[in-house]
Amino acid sequence: MSLIEPLLALQEIDTKIRELERAIASFPHRKAAREQDLSDALRRQLEAETSADGVLDVQARDRAAESVVGIREEIAGLDARFQSATSELEAARAKRSELAAAVPADHLRFYERLAISHHPTIVKLDGNVCSGCHLTQ
């Protein structure tokens, strides 16, 4: 096996790790927004149940209650996706360590330096055509 295959596999797992890290980083903001929506729906539900004129607005209360249920389900889904993404990230990092061990240390250091500012870092030549930028040699 040539050196290119392990580096391409490493690059692929690095891409996956970056995507998972971005997704995980977005969860707190998304959850906070849905929790604010939940708070608003609970307030609307309470207002429908305790109107100033003493008249219960059943339709408004029921709409708010449905909204509360839906938002709670969405928050539970976000929590589940967060846990799944976190587990997937841990597995990807373990796989990355395994893949990195197959690459000679000097090549790994060079790849990691390049990967900071260049993506894709490693590309194949298809004949004499670069698969990254599609220039012909």
Short mmCIF file of C-alpha atoms in Angstrom, two decimals:
data_model
loop_
_atom_site.label_atom_id
_atom_site.label_comp_id
_atom_site.label_asym_id
_atom_site.label_seq_id
_atom_site.Cartn_x
_atom_site.Cartn_y
_atom_site.Cartn_z
CA MET A 1 0.00 0.00 0.00
CA SER A 2 1.31 3.42 -0.92
CA LEU A 3 1.49 6.36 1.45
CA ILE A 4 -1.40 8.13 -0.29
CA GLU A 5 -4.14 5.72 0.86
CA PRO A 6 -3.57 6.20 4.61
CA LEU A 7 -3.28 9.97 4.12
CA LEU A 8 -6.52 10.07 2.13
CA ALA A 9 -8.24 8.01 4.85
CA LEU A 10 -6.83 10.37 7.46
CA GLN A 11 -8.08 13.38 5.51
CA GLU A 12 -11.54 11.81 5.21
CA ILE A 13 -11.79 11.19 8.97
CA ASP A 14 -10.47 14.70 9.67
CA THR A 15 -13.28 16.11 7.52
CA LYS A 16 -15.81 14.02 9.41
CA ILE A 17 -14.37 15.18 12.75
CA ARG A 18 -14.62 18.85 11.70
CA GLU A 19 -18.24 18.37 10.59
CA LEU A 20 -19.15 16.66 13.87
CA GLU A 21 -17.40 19.35 15.92
CA ARG A 22 -19.34 22.07 14.07
CA ALA A 23 -22.62 20.22 14.58
CA ILE A 24 -21.92 19.69 18.29
CA ALA A 25 -20.96 23.34 18.71
CA SER A 26 -24.32 24.41 17.26
CA PHE A 27 -26.44 22.30 19.63
CA PRO A 28 -26.34 24.60 22.69
CA HIS A 29 -27.53 27.59 20.65
CA ARG A 30 -30.25 25.57 18.92
CA LYS A 31 -31.41 24.08 22.23
CA ALA A 32 -31.44 27.48 23.94
CA ALA A 33 -33.59 28.88 21.12
CA ARG A 34 -36.08 26.02 21.43
CA GLU A 35 -36.12 26.40 25.23
CA GLN A 36 -37.02 30.07 24.75
CA ASP A 37 -39.80 28.99 22.40
CA LEU A 38 -40.97 26.54 25.07
CA SER A 39 -41.01 29.28 27.67
CA ASP A 40 -43.08 31.48 25.35
CA ALA A 41 -45.54 28.65 24.62
CA LEU A 42 -45.93 27.91 28.34
CA ARG A 43 -46.61 31.60 28.95
CA ARG A 44 -49.25 31.63 26.18
CA GLN A 45 -50.83 28.52 27.67
CA LEU A 46 -50.96 30.10 31.12
CA GLU A 47 -52.39 33.34 29.72
CA ALA A 48 -55.14 31.38 27.93
CA GLU A 49 -56.02 29.62 31.19
CA THR A 50 -56.02 32.79 33.32
CA SER A 51 -57.41 35.56 31.15
CA ALA A 52 -58.20 38.89 32.77
CA ASP A 53 -61.92 38.63 32.08
CA GLY A 54 -62.12 35.13 33.56
CA VAL A 55 -63.09 33.52 30.25
CA LEU A 56 -61.12 30.42 29.37
CA ASP A 57 -59.96 30.48 25.74
CA VAL A 58 -59.98 26.73 25.12
CA GLN A 59 -58.70 26.95 21.54
CA ALA A 60 -55.76 29.17 22.53
CA ARG A 61 -54.99 26.91 25.48
CA ASP A 62 -55.10 23.80 23.27
CA ARG A 63 -52.89 25.39 20.58
CA ALA A 64 -50.37 26.41 23.21
CA ALA A 65 -50.46 22.95 24.79
CA GLU A 66 -49.83 21.33 21.39
CA SER A 67 -46.97 23.73 20.82
CA VAL A 68 -45.49 22.87 24.23
CA VAL A 69 -45.62 19.15 23.44
CA GLY A 70 -44.05 19.66 20.01
CA ILE A 71 -41.25 21.84 21.33
CA ARG A 72 -40.48 19.38 24.14
CA GLU A 73 -40.23 16.61 21.53
CA GLU A 74 -37.87 18.76 19.45
CA ILE A 75 -35.69 19.44 22.49
CA ALA A 76 -35.59 15.72 23.27
CA GLY A 77 -34.60 15.08 19.64
CA LEU A 78 -31.84 17.67 19.86
CA ASP A 79 -30.56 16.04 23.05
CA ALA A 80 -30.56 12.63 21.37
CA ARG A 81 -28.74 13.96 18.28
CA PHE A 82 -26.21 15.70 20.53
CA GLN A 83 -25.49 12.43 22.35
CA SER A 84 -25.27 10.53 19.06
CA ALA A 85 -22.92 13.11 17.52
CA THR A 86 -20.76 13.11 20.65
CA SER A 87 -20.44 9.31 20.51
CA GLU A 88 -19.73 9.43 16.80
CA LEU A 89 -17.04 12.08 17.39
CA GLU A 90 -15.34 9.92 20.02
CA ALA A 91 -15.33 6.97 17.60
CA ALA A 92 -13.98 9.16 14.78
CA ARG A 93 -11.17 10.45 16.98
CA ALA A 94 -10.25 6.89 17.94
CA LYS A 95 -10.25 5.91 14.26
CA ARG A 96 -8.11 8.95 13.47
CA SER A 97 -5.52 7.87 16.06
CA GLU A 98 -5.45 4.42 14.47
CA LEU A 99 -5.04 5.87 10.97
CA ALA A 100 -2.37 8.36 12.08
CA ALA A 101 -0.32 5.51 13.55
CA ALA A 102 -0.03 4.01 10.04
CA VAL A 103 1.57 7.17 8.62
CA PRO A 104 5.29 7.83 9.14
CA ALA A 105 5.80 10.58 11.74
CA ASP A 106 7.53 13.03 9.38
CA HIS A 107 4.77 12.69 6.77
CA LEU A 108 2.10 13.02 9.45
CA ARG A 109 3.65 16.25 10.75
CA PHE A 110 3.82 17.64 7.20
CA TYR A 111 0.20 16.62 6.49
CA GLU A 112 -1.04 18.19 9.74
CA ARG A 113 0.79 21.44 9.02
CA LEU A 114 -0.72 21.63 5.55
CA ALA A 115 -4.18 20.60 6.76
CA ILE A 116 -4.40 23.74 8.89
CA SER A 117 -4.74 25.97 5.85
CA HIS A 118 -5.33 23.70 2.85
CA HIS A 119 -8.35 21.52 2.23
CA PRO A 120 -8.26 19.15 0.60
CA THR A 121 -4.71 18.57 1.72
CA ILE A 122 -4.14 15.37 -0.23
CA VAL A 123 -5.55 14.74 -3.69
CA LYS A 124 -5.02 12.02 -6.27
CA LEU A 125 -3.87 12.50 -9.82
CA ASP A 126 -6.25 10.95 -12.33
CA GLY A 127 -3.84 10.36 -15.16
CA ASN A 128 -2.26 13.80 -15.35
CA VAL A 129 -5.30 15.69 -13.96
CA CYS A 130 -5.35 16.92 -10.36
CA SER A 131 -8.55 15.70 -8.67
CA GLY A 132 -8.44 18.70 -6.32
CA CYS A 133 -8.17 21.66 -8.68
CA HIS A 134 -8.64 19.80 -12.02
CA LEU A 135 -5.54 21.34 -13.58
CA THR A 136 -3.73 19.22 -16.16
CA GLN A 137 -0.04 18.56 -15.82
#
